Amino acid sequence: MKTFLALTKRNIKVFFKDKGMFFVSLITPVILLVLYATFLASVYRDSVASALNGFPVSDELINGIVGGELFSSLLAVSCVTVAFCSNLLMVNDKVNGARKDMMITPVKKSAVAVSYFAASLASTLIVSFVACAACFIYIAATGWYFSFGDVMLIILDVILLTAFGIAISSVINVFLSSQGQASAVGTIVSAGYGFVCGAYMPISSFATGLQNVLMFLPGTYGTSLIRTHALNGAMRELAATGAPVELIDGLKSGLDCTLEFFGHTVSVGAMYGVLIGSTVLFIGAYILINILKKPR
C-alpha cells in the first residue's frame, strides 16, 4: 500500500509539474463552454422552440432548457477527452525511460498500473469539477432551475463519467509508446467522441440503424444521465406551466433524456448499471493487460 500511495503521489506531482499539460487540460472545458454558448446555443434554442410546437413558454425557461443541454453536452465530452490528456503520463514515462526504471524494481506491475489510474483520476476530477463550476455559473446567468438533488446527481455523474474516461483511456494508452501515437489518439477522441456519445447532436436525430449501433456504447448512457439530471429542474418547471405530458415526453425523447434500446425504454438505474459495469470492466482489462504484457 505504501508503494502504491508513493507512486500515486509521484504521478500527481509530475502531472501538475508539467504546466503545459495541466494548462491545456484545464483550459479545454472553458474554451468548449465559450464555443458551445457562441455557436450551438442558437441551434439548440431553435430545436427546443420547434419541439414545444407553439406552446407558450417564457424566454427564461427556454434559456434554462438550452443551458441544461449545453451544460450536459460539455461535461459529457470534457470528462472523457480531458481524461485522455491527463492520462498521457504513462506514455511520457515510456518515452523518457521512467517506466523502465520502475520495472527493474520489486514493485508489482499491478501496483504501477493502478497508481497511474488513481493519479489520472484525481487530476482529471480536479479539471472536471472546475469545468462543472464554470457551467453552474453559466446556468446561473441564463436560467437556474436546479434543485439540490439535481446538483448532487450531476456531481455523481461527473465522477462516474471521469472514471469511465480514465478507464477507457488507460486501456488504449497502455499500448502506446510514443508522443506521436498519443497525439493521434487524442485528436481522434476529441474530434469523434462528442458525436458518438450524442453530446453534439441528440441520438434521436440520427437514422434508426445508427441509433441502434450507438446504444451499444457506454458513453451514450453517460451523456443521457447527465442530460437528464441537467434538465430535471427545467422539465419540472415546464410541467408546472401546464404543458401536456405528451409534449414533455416528446421533448425528453428528442433531447436523449429518454433512451430506447430496440424499442425498450432504458431506465436510469439501467444506465447507471451500464456505465459503472463498463468502467469496472475496462479497469479490470487494464490491470490484466499490464500483468500479462511482456516488457520490450
Short mmCIF file of C-alpha atoms in Angstrom, two decimals:
data_model
loop_
_atom_site.label_atom_id
_atom_site.label_comp_id
_atom_site.label_asym_id
_atom_site.label_seq_id
_atom_site.Cartn_x
_atom_site.Cartn_y
_atom_site.Cartn_z
CA MET A 1 0.00 0.00 0.00
CA LYS A 2 2.85 2.40 0.83
CA THR A 3 4.39 1.76 -2.58
CA PHE A 4 1.08 2.36 -4.32
CA LEU A 5 0.50 5.62 -2.44
CA ALA A 6 4.04 6.79 -3.16
CA LEU A 7 3.67 6.07 -6.88
CA THR A 8 0.27 7.77 -7.00
CA LYS A 9 1.64 10.85 -5.23
CA ARG A 10 4.58 10.93 -7.62
CA ASN A 11 2.32 10.70 -10.68
CA ILE A 12 0.08 13.53 -9.46
CA LYS A 13 3.11 15.73 -8.79
CA VAL A 14 4.52 15.04 -12.26
CA PHE A 15 1.19 15.95 -13.87
CA PHE A 16 0.91 19.29 -12.07
CA LYS A 17 4.60 19.98 -12.58
CA ASP A 18 4.05 19.83 -16.35
CA LYS A 19 2.44 23.26 -16.67
CA GLY A 20 1.68 22.79 -20.36
CA MET A 21 -0.27 19.55 -19.87
CA PHE A 22 -2.15 20.90 -16.86
CA PHE A 23 -3.00 24.22 -18.52
CA VAL A 24 -4.29 22.52 -21.68
CA SER A 25 -6.41 20.12 -19.60
CA LEU A 26 -7.81 23.00 -17.56
CA ILE A 27 -8.50 25.45 -20.36
CA THR A 28 -10.11 22.96 -22.78
CA PRO A 29 -13.52 22.79 -20.98
CA VAL A 30 -13.63 26.58 -20.65
CA ILE A 31 -12.93 27.01 -24.38
CA LEU A 32 -15.63 24.43 -25.16
CA LEU A 33 -18.11 26.33 -22.98
CA VAL A 34 -17.43 29.56 -24.87
CA LEU A 35 -17.71 27.81 -28.25
CA TYR A 36 -20.89 25.98 -27.27
CA ALA A 37 -22.54 29.14 -25.94
CA THR A 38 -21.48 31.10 -29.02
CA PHE A 39 -22.27 28.69 -31.84
CA LEU A 40 -24.55 25.93 -30.54
CA ALA A 41 -26.87 27.89 -28.26
CA SER A 42 -28.91 29.32 -31.14
CA VAL A 43 -29.17 25.90 -32.79
CA TYR A 44 -30.36 24.30 -29.54
CA ARG A 45 -32.80 27.17 -28.96
CA ASP A 46 -34.40 26.70 -32.38
CA SER A 47 -34.62 22.97 -31.77
CA VAL A 48 -36.34 23.46 -28.40
CA ALA A 49 -38.74 26.04 -29.81
CA SER A 50 -39.65 23.62 -32.59
CA ALA A 51 -40.22 20.79 -30.11
CA LEU A 52 -42.52 22.99 -27.99
CA ASN A 53 -44.74 23.28 -31.08
CA GLY A 54 -46.10 26.74 -30.28
CA PHE A 55 -46.76 26.13 -26.56
CA PRO A 56 -46.20 29.48 -24.77
CA VAL A 57 -43.06 29.35 -22.64
CA SER A 58 -41.03 32.18 -21.12
CA ASP A 59 -37.64 33.03 -22.59
CA GLU A 60 -36.07 32.30 -19.21
CA LEU A 61 -37.38 28.73 -19.23
CA ILE A 62 -36.22 28.19 -22.81
CA ASN A 63 -32.80 29.51 -21.79
CA GLY A 64 -32.86 27.09 -18.86
CA ILE A 65 -33.56 24.14 -21.17
CA VAL A 66 -30.92 25.25 -23.68
CA GLY A 67 -28.44 25.88 -20.87
CA GLY A 68 -29.02 22.41 -19.45
CA GLU A 69 -28.43 20.87 -22.86
CA LEU A 70 -25.22 22.86 -23.34
CA PHE A 71 -24.15 22.05 -19.78
CA SER A 72 -24.60 18.32 -20.22
CA SER A 73 -23.03 18.27 -23.69
CA LEU A 74 -19.86 19.99 -22.49
CA LEU A 75 -19.38 17.82 -19.41
CA ALA A 76 -20.20 14.60 -21.27
CA VAL A 77 -17.38 15.37 -23.71
CA SER A 78 -14.79 17.02 -21.46
CA CYS A 79 -14.90 14.35 -18.75
CA VAL A 80 -13.67 11.81 -21.32
CA THR A 81 -11.45 13.92 -23.60
CA VAL A 82 -9.62 15.55 -20.69
CA ALA A 83 -9.10 12.07 -19.24
CA PHE A 84 -7.11 11.12 -22.34
CA CYS A 85 -4.98 14.24 -21.94
CA SER A 86 -4.21 13.79 -18.23
CA ASN A 87 -3.60 10.07 -18.70
CA LEU A 88 -0.66 10.69 -21.07
CA LEU A 89 1.73 10.40 -18.13
CA MET A 90 2.08 6.65 -18.64
CA VAL A 91 3.07 7.29 -22.28
CA ASN A 92 5.53 10.01 -21.26
CA ASP A 93 7.15 7.65 -18.75
CA LYS A 94 7.68 5.12 -21.53
CA VAL A 95 9.24 7.75 -23.77
CA ASN A 96 11.64 9.16 -21.16
CA GLY A 97 12.54 5.77 -19.70
CA ALA A 98 10.95 6.24 -16.26
CA ARG A 99 8.69 3.23 -16.75
CA LYS A 100 11.68 1.02 -17.48
CA ASP A 101 13.31 2.15 -14.24
CA MET A 102 10.17 1.17 -12.33
CA MET A 103 10.07 -2.28 -13.89
CA ILE A 104 13.57 -3.21 -12.66
CA THR A 105 12.46 -2.63 -9.06
CA PRO A 106 10.50 -5.15 -6.93
CA VAL A 107 7.32 -3.10 -7.43
CA LYS A 108 4.40 -5.17 -8.75
CA LYS A 109 3.12 -4.36 -12.22
CA SER A 110 -0.42 -4.16 -10.87
CA ALA A 111 0.63 -1.52 -8.30
CA VAL A 112 2.23 0.60 -11.03
CA ALA A 113 -0.83 0.26 -13.26
CA VAL A 114 -3.31 1.16 -10.52
CA SER A 115 -1.17 4.11 -9.40
CA TYR A 116 -1.35 5.57 -12.91
CA PHE A 117 -5.13 5.12 -12.87
CA ALA A 118 -5.59 6.66 -9.41
CA ALA A 119 -3.35 9.64 -10.16
CA SER A 120 -5.03 10.33 -13.50
CA LEU A 121 -8.46 10.05 -11.89
CA ALA A 122 -7.54 12.55 -9.16
CA SER A 123 -6.01 15.00 -11.65
CA THR A 124 -8.91 14.75 -14.10
CA LEU A 125 -11.53 15.14 -11.37
CA ILE A 126 -9.96 18.49 -10.43
CA VAL A 127 -10.31 19.68 -14.03
CA SER A 128 -13.83 18.20 -14.33
CA PHE A 129 -15.01 19.96 -11.18
CA VAL A 130 -13.56 23.26 -12.42
CA ALA A 131 -15.49 22.75 -15.67
CA CYS A 132 -18.61 21.84 -13.69
CA ALA A 133 -18.28 25.03 -11.61
CA ALA A 134 -17.91 27.12 -14.78
CA CYS A 135 -21.07 25.50 -16.19
CA PHE A 136 -23.01 26.20 -12.98
CA ILE A 137 -22.00 29.86 -13.22
CA TYR A 138 -23.18 29.93 -16.83
CA ILE A 139 -26.51 28.34 -15.90
CA ALA A 140 -27.00 30.79 -13.02
CA ALA A 141 -26.59 33.64 -15.51
CA THR A 142 -29.02 32.20 -18.08
CA GLY A 143 -31.73 30.30 -16.19
CA TRP A 144 -31.30 28.31 -12.95
CA TYR A 145 -33.83 25.54 -12.28
CA PHE A 146 -31.63 23.04 -10.41
CA SER A 147 -32.62 21.64 -7.05
CA PHE A 148 -30.05 20.49 -4.50
CA GLY A 149 -30.75 16.89 -5.52
CA ASP A 150 -30.14 17.71 -9.18
CA VAL A 151 -26.76 19.26 -8.31
CA MET A 152 -25.72 16.19 -6.30
CA LEU A 153 -26.73 13.84 -9.10
CA ILE A 154 -24.81 15.92 -11.65
CA ILE A 155 -21.70 15.74 -9.45
CA LEU A 156 -22.14 11.96 -9.21
CA ASP A 157 -22.47 11.76 -13.00
CA VAL A 158 -19.27 13.81 -13.44
CA ILE A 159 -17.37 11.45 -11.13
CA LEU A 160 -18.64 8.34 -12.95
CA LEU A 161 -18.00 9.78 -16.42
CA THR A 162 -14.50 10.83 -15.40
CA ALA A 163 -13.78 7.36 -14.05
CA PHE A 164 -15.12 5.87 -17.29
CA GLY A 165 -12.90 8.21 -19.33
CA ILE A 166 -9.82 7.26 -17.31
CA ALA A 167 -10.65 3.56 -17.60
CA ILE A 168 -11.04 3.53 -21.39
CA SER A 169 -8.06 5.85 -21.94
CA SER A 170 -5.91 3.59 -19.74
CA VAL A 171 -6.75 0.54 -21.86
CA ILE A 172 -5.83 2.43 -25.03
CA ASN A 173 -2.77 4.30 -23.73
CA VAL A 174 -1.16 1.16 -22.35
CA PHE A 175 -0.37 0.12 -25.93
CA LEU A 176 1.09 3.49 -26.94
CA SER A 177 4.82 4.10 -26.83
CA SER A 178 5.42 7.49 -28.48
CA GLN A 179 4.17 11.06 -28.32
CA GLY A 180 3.02 10.85 -31.95
CA GLN A 181 0.75 7.91 -31.21
CA ALA A 182 -0.65 9.65 -28.13
CA SER A 183 -1.34 12.85 -30.08
CA ALA A 184 -3.08 10.90 -32.85
CA VAL A 185 -5.34 9.07 -30.39
CA GLY A 186 -6.12 12.30 -28.54
CA THR A 187 -7.07 14.03 -31.79
CA ILE A 188 -9.36 11.20 -32.87
CA VAL A 189 -11.09 11.06 -29.50
CA SER A 190 -11.52 14.85 -29.29
CA ALA A 191 -12.97 15.01 -32.80
CA GLY A 192 -15.25 11.98 -32.72
CA TYR A 193 -16.35 11.22 -29.17
CA GLY A 194 -18.86 14.07 -28.97
CA PHE A 195 -20.73 12.70 -31.97
CA VAL A 196 -20.83 9.03 -30.99
CA CYS A 197 -21.95 9.76 -27.41
CA GLY A 198 -24.77 12.07 -28.50
CA ALA A 199 -23.32 15.25 -26.99
CA TYR A 200 -23.12 17.38 -30.13
CA MET A 201 -26.31 16.07 -31.72
CA PRO A 202 -29.03 14.06 -29.92
CA ILE A 203 -29.02 10.40 -30.90
CA SER A 204 -32.73 10.72 -31.65
CA SER A 205 -31.81 12.84 -34.69
CA PHE A 206 -29.76 10.01 -36.24
CA ALA A 207 -31.03 7.26 -38.53
CA THR A 208 -32.58 4.27 -36.77
CA GLY A 209 -29.73 1.91 -37.71
CA LEU A 210 -27.10 4.27 -36.34
CA GLN A 211 -29.15 4.79 -33.18
CA ASN A 212 -29.18 1.04 -32.56
CA VAL A 213 -25.40 0.86 -33.02
CA LEU A 214 -24.72 3.79 -30.68
CA MET A 215 -26.90 2.22 -27.99
CA PHE A 216 -24.18 -0.41 -27.53
CA LEU A 217 -21.66 2.28 -26.50
CA PRO A 218 -21.44 3.03 -22.74
CA GLY A 219 -20.72 6.72 -23.34
CA THR A 220 -24.23 7.13 -24.75
CA TYR A 221 -25.73 6.29 -21.36
CA GLY A 222 -23.32 8.61 -19.55
CA THR A 223 -24.44 11.52 -21.73
CA SER A 224 -28.11 10.66 -21.20
CA LEU A 225 -27.66 10.51 -17.42
CA ILE A 226 -26.05 13.91 -17.09
CA ARG A 227 -28.51 15.43 -19.57
CA THR A 228 -31.46 14.01 -17.67
CA HIS A 229 -30.26 15.49 -14.39
CA ALA A 230 -29.26 18.80 -16.01
CA LEU A 231 -32.78 19.19 -17.42
CA ASN A 232 -34.80 17.81 -14.50
CA GLY A 233 -35.49 21.23 -12.99
CA ALA A 234 -36.45 22.83 -16.30
CA MET A 235 -38.79 19.93 -17.08
CA ARG A 236 -40.45 20.29 -13.68
CA GLU A 237 -40.97 23.99 -14.33
CA LEU A 238 -42.34 23.20 -17.80
CA ALA A 239 -44.84 20.79 -16.25
CA ALA A 240 -45.83 23.47 -13.72
CA THR A 241 -46.75 25.81 -16.58
CA GLY A 242 -49.41 23.31 -17.68
CA ALA A 243 -47.56 21.78 -20.62
CA PRO A 244 -49.15 18.49 -21.81
CA VAL A 245 -47.42 15.29 -20.68
CA GLU A 246 -47.08 14.21 -24.31
CA LEU A 247 -45.19 17.40 -25.15
CA ILE A 248 -42.80 16.97 -22.20
CA ASP A 249 -42.22 13.30 -23.02
CA GLY A 250 -41.53 14.19 -26.65
CA LEU A 251 -39.05 16.89 -25.59
CA LYS A 252 -37.27 14.46 -23.26
CA SER A 253 -37.04 11.88 -26.02
CA GLY A 254 -35.77 14.43 -28.52
CA LEU A 255 -33.06 15.58 -26.09
CA ASP A 256 -32.00 11.99 -25.22
CA CYS A 257 -33.24 12.21 -21.64
CA THR A 258 -35.17 9.07 -22.58
CA LEU A 259 -33.36 6.34 -24.48
CA GLU A 260 -34.79 3.28 -26.17
CA PHE A 261 -32.83 0.09 -26.77
CA PHE A 262 -34.50 -1.69 -29.69
CA GLY A 263 -37.92 -0.36 -28.67
CA HIS A 264 -37.47 -0.81 -24.91
CA THR A 265 -37.14 2.27 -22.70
CA VAL A 266 -33.89 2.25 -20.70
CA SER A 267 -34.36 3.17 -17.04
CA VAL A 268 -31.99 5.47 -15.15
CA GLY A 269 -30.91 2.54 -12.99
CA ALA A 270 -30.01 0.53 -16.10
CA MET A 271 -27.98 3.48 -17.43
CA TYR A 272 -26.01 3.62 -14.18
CA GLY A 273 -25.52 -0.12 -14.38
CA VAL A 274 -24.10 0.07 -17.90
CA LEU A 275 -21.78 2.99 -17.07
CA ILE A 276 -20.48 1.52 -13.81
CA GLY A 277 -20.22 -2.00 -15.23
CA SER A 278 -18.27 -0.88 -18.29
CA THR A 279 -15.94 1.19 -16.11
CA VAL A 280 -15.19 -1.79 -13.88
CA LEU A 281 -14.70 -3.98 -16.96
CA PHE A 282 -12.20 -1.56 -18.52
CA ILE A 283 -10.32 -1.20 -15.22
CA GLY A 284 -10.04 -4.97 -14.91
CA ALA A 285 -8.88 -5.27 -18.52
CA TYR A 286 -6.29 -2.53 -17.96
CA ILE A 287 -4.81 -4.23 -14.90
CA LEU A 288 -4.83 -7.63 -16.61
CA ILE A 289 -3.07 -6.23 -19.69
CA ASN A 290 -0.36 -4.72 -17.51
CA ILE A 291 0.17 -8.00 -15.69
CA LEU A 292 0.33 -10.15 -18.82
CA LYS A 293 2.10 -7.67 -21.11
CA LYS A 294 5.76 -8.55 -21.51
CA PRO A 295 8.22 -5.64 -21.45
CA ARG A 296 10.19 -4.99 -24.62
#
